[in-house]
Coordinates of C-alpha atoms and ligand atoms in Angstrom, one line a residue:
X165 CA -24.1 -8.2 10.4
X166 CA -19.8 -8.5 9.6
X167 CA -19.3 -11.2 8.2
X168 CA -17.0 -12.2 11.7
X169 CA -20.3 -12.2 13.4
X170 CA -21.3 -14.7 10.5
X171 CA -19.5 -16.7 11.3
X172 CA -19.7 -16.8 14.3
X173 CA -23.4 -17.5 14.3
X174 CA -23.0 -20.0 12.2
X175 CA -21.0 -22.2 14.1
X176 CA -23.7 -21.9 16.9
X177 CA -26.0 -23.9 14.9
X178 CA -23.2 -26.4 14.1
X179 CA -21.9 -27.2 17.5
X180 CA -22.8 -25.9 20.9
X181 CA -19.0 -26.4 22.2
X182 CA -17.3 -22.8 22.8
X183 CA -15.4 -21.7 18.9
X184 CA -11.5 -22.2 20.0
X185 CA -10.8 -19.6 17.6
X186 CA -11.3 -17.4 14.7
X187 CA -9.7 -16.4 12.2
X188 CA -9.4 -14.3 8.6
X189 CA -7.7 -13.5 5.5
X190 CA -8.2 -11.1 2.8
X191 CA -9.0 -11.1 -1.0
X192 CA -6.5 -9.1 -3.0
X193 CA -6.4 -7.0 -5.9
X194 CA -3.3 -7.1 -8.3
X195 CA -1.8 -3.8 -9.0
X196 CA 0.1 -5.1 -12.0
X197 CA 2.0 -8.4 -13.2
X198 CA -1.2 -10.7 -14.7
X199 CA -0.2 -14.2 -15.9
X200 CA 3.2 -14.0 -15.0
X201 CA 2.9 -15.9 -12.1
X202 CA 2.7 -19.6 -13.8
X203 CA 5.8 -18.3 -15.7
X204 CA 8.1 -17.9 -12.8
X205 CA 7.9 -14.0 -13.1
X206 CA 7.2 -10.7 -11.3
X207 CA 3.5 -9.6 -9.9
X208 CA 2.7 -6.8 -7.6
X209 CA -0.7 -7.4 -5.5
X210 CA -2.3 -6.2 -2.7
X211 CA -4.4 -7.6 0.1
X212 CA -7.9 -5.8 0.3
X213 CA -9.7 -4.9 3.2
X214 CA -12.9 -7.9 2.1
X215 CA -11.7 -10.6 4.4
X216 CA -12.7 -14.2 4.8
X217 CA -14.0 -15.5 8.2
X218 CA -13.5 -19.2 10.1
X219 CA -14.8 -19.3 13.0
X220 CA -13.8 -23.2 14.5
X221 CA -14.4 -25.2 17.3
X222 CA -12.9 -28.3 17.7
X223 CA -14.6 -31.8 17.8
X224 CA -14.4 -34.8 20.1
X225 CA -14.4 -36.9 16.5
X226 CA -11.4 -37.2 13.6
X227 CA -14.5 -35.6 11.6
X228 CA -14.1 -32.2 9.7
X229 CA -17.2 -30.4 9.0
X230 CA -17.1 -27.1 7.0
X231 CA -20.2 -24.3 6.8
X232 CA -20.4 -21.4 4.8
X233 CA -22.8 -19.0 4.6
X234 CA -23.2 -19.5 0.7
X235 CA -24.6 -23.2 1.2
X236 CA -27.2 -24.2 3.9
X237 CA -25.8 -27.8 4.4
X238 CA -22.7 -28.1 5.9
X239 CA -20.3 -31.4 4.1
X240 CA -18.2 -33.6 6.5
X241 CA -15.9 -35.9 6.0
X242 CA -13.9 -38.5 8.1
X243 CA -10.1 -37.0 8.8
X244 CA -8.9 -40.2 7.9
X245 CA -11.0 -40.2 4.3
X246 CA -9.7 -37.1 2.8
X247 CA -7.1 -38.9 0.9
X248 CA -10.2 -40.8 -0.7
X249 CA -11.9 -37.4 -1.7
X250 CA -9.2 -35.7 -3.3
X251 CA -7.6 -34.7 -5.8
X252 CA -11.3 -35.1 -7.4
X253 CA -11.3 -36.3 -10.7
X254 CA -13.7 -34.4 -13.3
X255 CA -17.0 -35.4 -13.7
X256 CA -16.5 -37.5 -10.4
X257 CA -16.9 -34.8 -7.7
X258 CA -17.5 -35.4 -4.2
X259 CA -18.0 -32.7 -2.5
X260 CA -19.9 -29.4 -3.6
X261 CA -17.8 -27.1 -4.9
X262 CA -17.4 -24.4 -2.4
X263 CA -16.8 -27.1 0.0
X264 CA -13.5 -28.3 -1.7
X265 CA -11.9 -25.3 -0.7
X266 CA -11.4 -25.5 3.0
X267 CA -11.2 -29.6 3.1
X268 CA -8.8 -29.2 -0.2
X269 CA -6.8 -26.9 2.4
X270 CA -7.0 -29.9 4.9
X271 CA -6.2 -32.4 2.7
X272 CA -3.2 -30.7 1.6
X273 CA -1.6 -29.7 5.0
X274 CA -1.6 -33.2 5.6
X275 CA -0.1 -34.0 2.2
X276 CA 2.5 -31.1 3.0
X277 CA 3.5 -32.0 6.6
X278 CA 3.1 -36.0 6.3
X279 CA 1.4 -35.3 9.9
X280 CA -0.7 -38.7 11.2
X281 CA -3.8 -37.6 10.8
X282 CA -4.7 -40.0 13.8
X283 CA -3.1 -37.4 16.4
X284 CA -5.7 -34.3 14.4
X285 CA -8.5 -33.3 15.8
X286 CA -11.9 -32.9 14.4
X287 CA -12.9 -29.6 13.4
X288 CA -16.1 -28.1 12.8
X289 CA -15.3 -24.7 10.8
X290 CA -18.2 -22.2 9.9
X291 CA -17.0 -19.6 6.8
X292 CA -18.1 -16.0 6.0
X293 CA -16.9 -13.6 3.7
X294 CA -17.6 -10.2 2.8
X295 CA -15.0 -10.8 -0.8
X296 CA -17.1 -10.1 -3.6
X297 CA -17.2 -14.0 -5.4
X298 CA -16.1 -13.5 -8.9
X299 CA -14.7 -10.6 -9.6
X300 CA -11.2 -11.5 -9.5
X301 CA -10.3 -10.0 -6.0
X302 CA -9.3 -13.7 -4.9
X303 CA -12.9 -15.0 -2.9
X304 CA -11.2 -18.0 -3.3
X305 CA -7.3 -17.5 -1.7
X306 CA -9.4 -15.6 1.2
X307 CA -10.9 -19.0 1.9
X308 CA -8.0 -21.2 1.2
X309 CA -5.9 -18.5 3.5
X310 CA -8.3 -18.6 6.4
X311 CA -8.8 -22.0 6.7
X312 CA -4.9 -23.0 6.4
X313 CA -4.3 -20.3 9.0
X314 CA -6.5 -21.8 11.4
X315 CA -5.9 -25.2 10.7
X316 CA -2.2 -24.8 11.3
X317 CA -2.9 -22.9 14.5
X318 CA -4.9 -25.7 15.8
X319 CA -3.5 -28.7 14.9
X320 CA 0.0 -26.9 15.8
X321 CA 1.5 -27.8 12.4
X322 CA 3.7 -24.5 12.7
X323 CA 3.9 -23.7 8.9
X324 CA 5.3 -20.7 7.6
X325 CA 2.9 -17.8 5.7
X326 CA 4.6 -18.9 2.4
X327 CA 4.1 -22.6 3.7
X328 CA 0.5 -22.1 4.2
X329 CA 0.2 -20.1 0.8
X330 CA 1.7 -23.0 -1.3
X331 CA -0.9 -25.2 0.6
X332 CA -3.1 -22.9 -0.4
X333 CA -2.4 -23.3 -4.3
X334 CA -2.2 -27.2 -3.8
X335 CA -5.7 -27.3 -2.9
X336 CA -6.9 -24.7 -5.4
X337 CA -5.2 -27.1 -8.1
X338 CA -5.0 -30.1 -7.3
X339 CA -8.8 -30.1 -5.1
X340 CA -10.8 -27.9 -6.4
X341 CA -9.1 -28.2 -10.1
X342 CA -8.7 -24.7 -11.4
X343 CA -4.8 -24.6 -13.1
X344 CA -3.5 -21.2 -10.9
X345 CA -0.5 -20.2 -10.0
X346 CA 0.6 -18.4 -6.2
X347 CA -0.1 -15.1 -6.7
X348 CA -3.3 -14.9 -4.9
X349 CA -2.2 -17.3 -2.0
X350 CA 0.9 -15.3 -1.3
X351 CA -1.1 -12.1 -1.1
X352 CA -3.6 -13.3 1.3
X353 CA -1.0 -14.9 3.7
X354 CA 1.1 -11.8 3.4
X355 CA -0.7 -8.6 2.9
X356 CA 0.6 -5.2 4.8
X357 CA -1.4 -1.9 5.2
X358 CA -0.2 0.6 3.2
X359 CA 1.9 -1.9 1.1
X360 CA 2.2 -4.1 -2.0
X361 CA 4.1 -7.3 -2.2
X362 CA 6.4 -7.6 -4.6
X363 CA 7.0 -11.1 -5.4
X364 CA 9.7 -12.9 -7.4
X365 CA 7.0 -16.1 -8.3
X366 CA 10.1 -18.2 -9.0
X367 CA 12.2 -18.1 -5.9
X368 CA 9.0 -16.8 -3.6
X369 CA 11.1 -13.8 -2.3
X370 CA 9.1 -11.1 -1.2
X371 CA 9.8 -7.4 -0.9
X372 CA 7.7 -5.2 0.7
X373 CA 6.8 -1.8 -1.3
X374 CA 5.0 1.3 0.2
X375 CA 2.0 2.4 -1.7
X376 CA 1.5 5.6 -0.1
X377 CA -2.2 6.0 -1.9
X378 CA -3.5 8.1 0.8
X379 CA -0.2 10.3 1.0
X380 CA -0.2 10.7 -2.9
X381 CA -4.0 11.9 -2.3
X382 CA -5.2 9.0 -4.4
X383 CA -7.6 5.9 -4.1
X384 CA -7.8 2.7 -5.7
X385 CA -11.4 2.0 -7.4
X386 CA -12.4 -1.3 -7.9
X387 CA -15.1 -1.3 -10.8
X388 CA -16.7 -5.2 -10.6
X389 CA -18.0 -5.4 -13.8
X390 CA -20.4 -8.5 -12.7
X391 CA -19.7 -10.5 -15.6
X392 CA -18.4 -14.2 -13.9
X393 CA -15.6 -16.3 -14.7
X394 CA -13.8 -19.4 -13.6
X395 CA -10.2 -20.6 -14.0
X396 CA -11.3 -24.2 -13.6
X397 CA -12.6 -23.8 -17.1
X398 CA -11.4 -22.9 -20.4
X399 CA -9.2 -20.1 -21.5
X400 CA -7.1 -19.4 -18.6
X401 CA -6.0 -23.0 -19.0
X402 CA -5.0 -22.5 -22.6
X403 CA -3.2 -19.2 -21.8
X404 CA -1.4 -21.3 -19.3
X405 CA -0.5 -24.1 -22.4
X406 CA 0.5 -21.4 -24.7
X407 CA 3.3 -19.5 -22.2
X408 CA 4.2 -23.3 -21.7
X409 CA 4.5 -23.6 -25.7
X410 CA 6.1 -20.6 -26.2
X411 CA 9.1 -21.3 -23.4
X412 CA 9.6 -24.8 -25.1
X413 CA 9.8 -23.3 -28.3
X414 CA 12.5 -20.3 -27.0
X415 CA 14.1 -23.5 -25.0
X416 CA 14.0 -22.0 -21.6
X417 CA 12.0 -23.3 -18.4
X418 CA 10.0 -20.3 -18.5
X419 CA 8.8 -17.0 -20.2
X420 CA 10.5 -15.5 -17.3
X421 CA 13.7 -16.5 -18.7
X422 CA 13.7 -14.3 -21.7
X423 CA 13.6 -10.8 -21.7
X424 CA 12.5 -7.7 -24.3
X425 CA 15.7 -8.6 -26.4
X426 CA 14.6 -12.0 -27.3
X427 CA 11.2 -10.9 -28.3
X428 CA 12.6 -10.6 -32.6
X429 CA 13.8 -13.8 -32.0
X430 CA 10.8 -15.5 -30.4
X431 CA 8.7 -13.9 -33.6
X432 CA 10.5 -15.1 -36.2
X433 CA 10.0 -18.8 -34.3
X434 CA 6.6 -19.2 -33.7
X435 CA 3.3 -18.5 -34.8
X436 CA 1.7 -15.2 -34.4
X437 CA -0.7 -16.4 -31.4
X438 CA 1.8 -17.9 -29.3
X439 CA 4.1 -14.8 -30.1
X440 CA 1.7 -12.7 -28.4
X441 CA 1.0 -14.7 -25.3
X442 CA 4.7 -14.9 -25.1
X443 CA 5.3 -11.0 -25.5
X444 CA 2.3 -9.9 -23.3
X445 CA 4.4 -12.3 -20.6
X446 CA 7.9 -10.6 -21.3
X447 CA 6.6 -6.7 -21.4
X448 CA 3.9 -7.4 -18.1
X449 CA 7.3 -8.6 -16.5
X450 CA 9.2 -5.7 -17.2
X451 CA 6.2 -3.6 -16.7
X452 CA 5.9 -5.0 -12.7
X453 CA 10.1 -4.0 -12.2
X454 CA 9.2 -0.4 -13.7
X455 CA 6.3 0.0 -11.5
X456 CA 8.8 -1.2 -8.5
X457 CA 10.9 1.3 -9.2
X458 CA 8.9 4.3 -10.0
X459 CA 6.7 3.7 -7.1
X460 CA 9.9 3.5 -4.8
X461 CA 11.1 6.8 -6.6
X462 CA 8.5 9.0 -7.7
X463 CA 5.2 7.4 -5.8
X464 CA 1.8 5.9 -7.2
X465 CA 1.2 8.9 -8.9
X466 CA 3.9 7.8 -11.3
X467 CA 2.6 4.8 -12.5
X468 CA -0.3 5.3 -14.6
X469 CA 1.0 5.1 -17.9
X470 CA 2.4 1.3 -16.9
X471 CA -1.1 0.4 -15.5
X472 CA -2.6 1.3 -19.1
X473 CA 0.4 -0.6 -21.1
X474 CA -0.3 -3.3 -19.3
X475 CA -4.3 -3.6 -20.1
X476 CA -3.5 -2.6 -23.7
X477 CA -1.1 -5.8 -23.1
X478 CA -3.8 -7.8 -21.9
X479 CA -6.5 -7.1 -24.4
X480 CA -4.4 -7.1 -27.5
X481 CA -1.9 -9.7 -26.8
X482 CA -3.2 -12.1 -24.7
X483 CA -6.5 -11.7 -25.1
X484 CA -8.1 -12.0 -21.4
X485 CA -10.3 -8.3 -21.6
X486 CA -13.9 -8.3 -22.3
X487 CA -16.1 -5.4 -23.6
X488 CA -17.1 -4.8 -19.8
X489 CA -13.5 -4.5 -18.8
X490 CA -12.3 -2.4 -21.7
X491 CA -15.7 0.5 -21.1
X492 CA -14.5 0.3 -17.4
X493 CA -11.0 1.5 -18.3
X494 CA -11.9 3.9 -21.0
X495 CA -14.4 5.3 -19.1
X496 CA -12.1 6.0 -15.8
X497 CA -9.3 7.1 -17.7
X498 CA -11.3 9.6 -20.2
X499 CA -13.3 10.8 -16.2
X500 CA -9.5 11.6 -15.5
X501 CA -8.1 8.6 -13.4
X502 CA -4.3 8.3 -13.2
X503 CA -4.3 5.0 -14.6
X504 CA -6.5 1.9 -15.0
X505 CA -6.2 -1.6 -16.1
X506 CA -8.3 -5.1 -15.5
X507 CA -7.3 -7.4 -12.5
X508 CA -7.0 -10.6 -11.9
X509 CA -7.8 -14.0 -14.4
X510 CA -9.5 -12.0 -16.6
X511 CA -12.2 -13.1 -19.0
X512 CA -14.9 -10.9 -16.5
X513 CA -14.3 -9.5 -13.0
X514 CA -12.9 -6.9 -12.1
X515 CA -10.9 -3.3 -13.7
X516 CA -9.5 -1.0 -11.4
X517 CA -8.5 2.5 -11.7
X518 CA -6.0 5.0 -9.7
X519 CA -8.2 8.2 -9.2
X520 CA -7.3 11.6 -7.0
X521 CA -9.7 11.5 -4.2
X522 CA -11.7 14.0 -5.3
X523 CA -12.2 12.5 -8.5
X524 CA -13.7 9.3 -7.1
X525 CA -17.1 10.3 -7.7
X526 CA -17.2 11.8 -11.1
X527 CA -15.1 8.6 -12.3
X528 CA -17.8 6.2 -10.9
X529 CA -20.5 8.1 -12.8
X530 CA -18.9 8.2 -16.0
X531 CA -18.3 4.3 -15.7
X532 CA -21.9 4.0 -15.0
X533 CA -22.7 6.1 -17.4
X534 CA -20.6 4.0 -20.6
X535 CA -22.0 1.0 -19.2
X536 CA -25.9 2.8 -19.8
X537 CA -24.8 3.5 -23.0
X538 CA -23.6 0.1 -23.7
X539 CA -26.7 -1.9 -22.5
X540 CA -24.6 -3.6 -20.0
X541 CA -25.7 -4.2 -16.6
X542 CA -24.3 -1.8 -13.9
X543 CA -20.8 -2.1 -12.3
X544 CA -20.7 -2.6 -8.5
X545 CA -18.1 0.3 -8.0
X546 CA -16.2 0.4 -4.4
X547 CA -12.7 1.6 -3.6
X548 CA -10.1 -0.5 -1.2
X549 CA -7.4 -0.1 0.8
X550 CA -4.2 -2.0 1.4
X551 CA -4.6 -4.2 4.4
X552 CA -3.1 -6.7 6.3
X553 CA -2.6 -10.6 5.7
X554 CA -4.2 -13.9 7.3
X555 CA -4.5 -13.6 11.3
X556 CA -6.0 -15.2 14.1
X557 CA -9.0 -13.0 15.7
X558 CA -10.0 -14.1 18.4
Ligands
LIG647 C1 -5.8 -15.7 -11.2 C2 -4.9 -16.8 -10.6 C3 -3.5 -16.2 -10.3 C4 -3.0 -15.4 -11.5 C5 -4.0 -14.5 -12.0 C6 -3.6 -13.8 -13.3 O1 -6.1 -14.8 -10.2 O2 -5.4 -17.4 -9.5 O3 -2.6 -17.3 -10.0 O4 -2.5 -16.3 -12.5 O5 -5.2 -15.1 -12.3 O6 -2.5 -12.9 -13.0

């Protein structure tokens, strides 16, 4: 069954009123540009072809009542009350995890548009998803895109895609409680085939840039190294405290504010940690323009050396790799991939790795092969393709 049809089935055993709609939105994986976007800098992403799918039928209540496949009981909660729910406060949650994802989204539409929320209509909403949950492809924007799209479209709020992808990051913050920046959201909302976004995470510009994977002969491998994370917990949140130390101490807003020039500076001011959080953030930035460019010039082929800088960046300097991630990227590139590097939060998920087509095999096995030899458990291996944004269905 597709995870539309999911969906879809799943609201039958909610409500027997016909859905009004359905809708999706895609998980993404970033091609380069990790942990700059909390700094105001550059990243690089792409939307996957794993969507996220609502279907929604609309209620003769001011009740919303969300379903997802990943929990049998559905959670509602009076229209009216979700000012009372969220932001939750640790240790006092209110609703189960999963389900603060779509009501975060509804809480925060409201919060965004100042809407009355005694004109909204109830919603029942039914969620599937064939995004692999932790991995770092974005399980989480796919939801928070979905639902916002088909919110908006149904209460006729007429947001934007960049409106609906700050929503997006409001309710990942502020309701579910994990400290992200937009990177995700924006990815999700505005994913092309074929394409990357390029996005300037300070002013929200966007640029479209053609990937031409299939042209170059090439395919994008994800290797989901299975071991989980969150971003609600722990060290991406003191990652995020040291780039906010590190700016203080330089005296700029943020890291993206200073550029390779200031990086003798920034060394002889602080300690070596925070030096290295802040240079991983200055290089990955620079990194993300070069990859711009050479991709515009020369094509994806041209890129692998600045997708392996940018994991050595990430494992040495900031310190987000794991053992998983690293055997993933050794593996791939020593199999012959044109470049490889970790996605995402870090701290578990998901490498991937730039391989000619007829390569794709042979890379796989040796990745299975180091992660044998390392006693780990086995990779789920899978390649993607560029693919559009959020969208109404049906
Ligand atoms: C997670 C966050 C993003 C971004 C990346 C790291 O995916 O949700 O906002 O910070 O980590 O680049």
């Amino acid at each position: 069954m597709t995870a539309a049809s999911e969906a879809r089935a799943l609201l039958a055993t909610l409500t027997r009123t016909a859905s009004s709609g359905e809708w999706s939105a895609p998980g993404r994986v970033n091609l380069i540009g990790e942990h700059t976007d909390y700094n105001d800098g550059f990243v690089l992403p792409f939307a996957i072809d794993h969507r996220t799918h609502v279907a929604l039928a609309e209620r003769t209540d001011a009740t919303i009542r969300v379903a997802s496949t990943f929990d049998a009981a559905p959670v509602e909660v009076a229209l009216s009350a979700l000012p009372d729910v969220f932001p939750q406060r640790d240790g006092h949650e209110t609703v189960p995890e999963w389900a603060a994802y779509p009501l975060g989204v509804a809480w925060a539409l409201v919060h965004a548009t100042g809407v009355d929320v005694s004109t909204l209509t109830g919603v029942d909403i039914a969620i599937a998803s064939d995004v692999p949950v932790g991995a770092g492809l974005s399980s989480s924007a796919a939801i928070e895109g979905s639902t916002a799209a088909a919110l908006n479209d149904v209460w006729g709020l007429q947001l934007d895609p960049v409106a609906l992808a700050r929503v997006g990051r409001t309710a990942e913050n502020d309701a579910v409680g994990a400290p992200t920046g937009i990177m995700d959201q924006m990815a999700s909302m505005l994913g092309r085939t074929d394409a990357a976004i390029f996005l300037d995470c300070r002013s929200l510009e966007t640029t479209i840039v053609d990937l031409g994977f299939d042209r170059a002969g090439l395919e994008l491998l994800v290797m989901d190294t299975r071991v989980s994370h969150s971003h609600a917990t722990g060290g991406y949140g003191e990652r995020r405290a040291s780039c906010e130390r590190g700016a203080e101490i330089m005296g700029v807003p943020a890291l993206r504010d200073l550029s390779l020039a200031d990086l003798p500076r920034a060394e002889q001011l602080m300690d070596d940690v925070t030096f290295r959080r802040v240079r991983h953030i200055v290089t990955e930035n620079q990194r993300v323009l070069d990859t711009v460019r050479a991709l515009e010039d020369d094509g994806p082929a041209a890129i692998g050396a600045l997708l392996v800088a940018s994991h050595a960046s990430m494992r040495d300097d900031f310190e987000i790799s794991a053992p998983e991630l690293d055997t993933a990227v050794d593996a791939a590139l020593a199999a012959g991939a044109v470049g490889a590097r970790m996605t995402g939060g870090g701290f578990g998920g998901a490498a991937i790795a730039l391989v000619a087509h007829d390569r794709v095999g042979a890379v796989k096995d040796a990745v299975d092969a180091a992660f044998a030899a390392s006693g780990f458990a086995a990779p789920v291996q899978f390649t993607v393709t560029p693919s559009q944004g959020a969208r109404r269905d049906a």
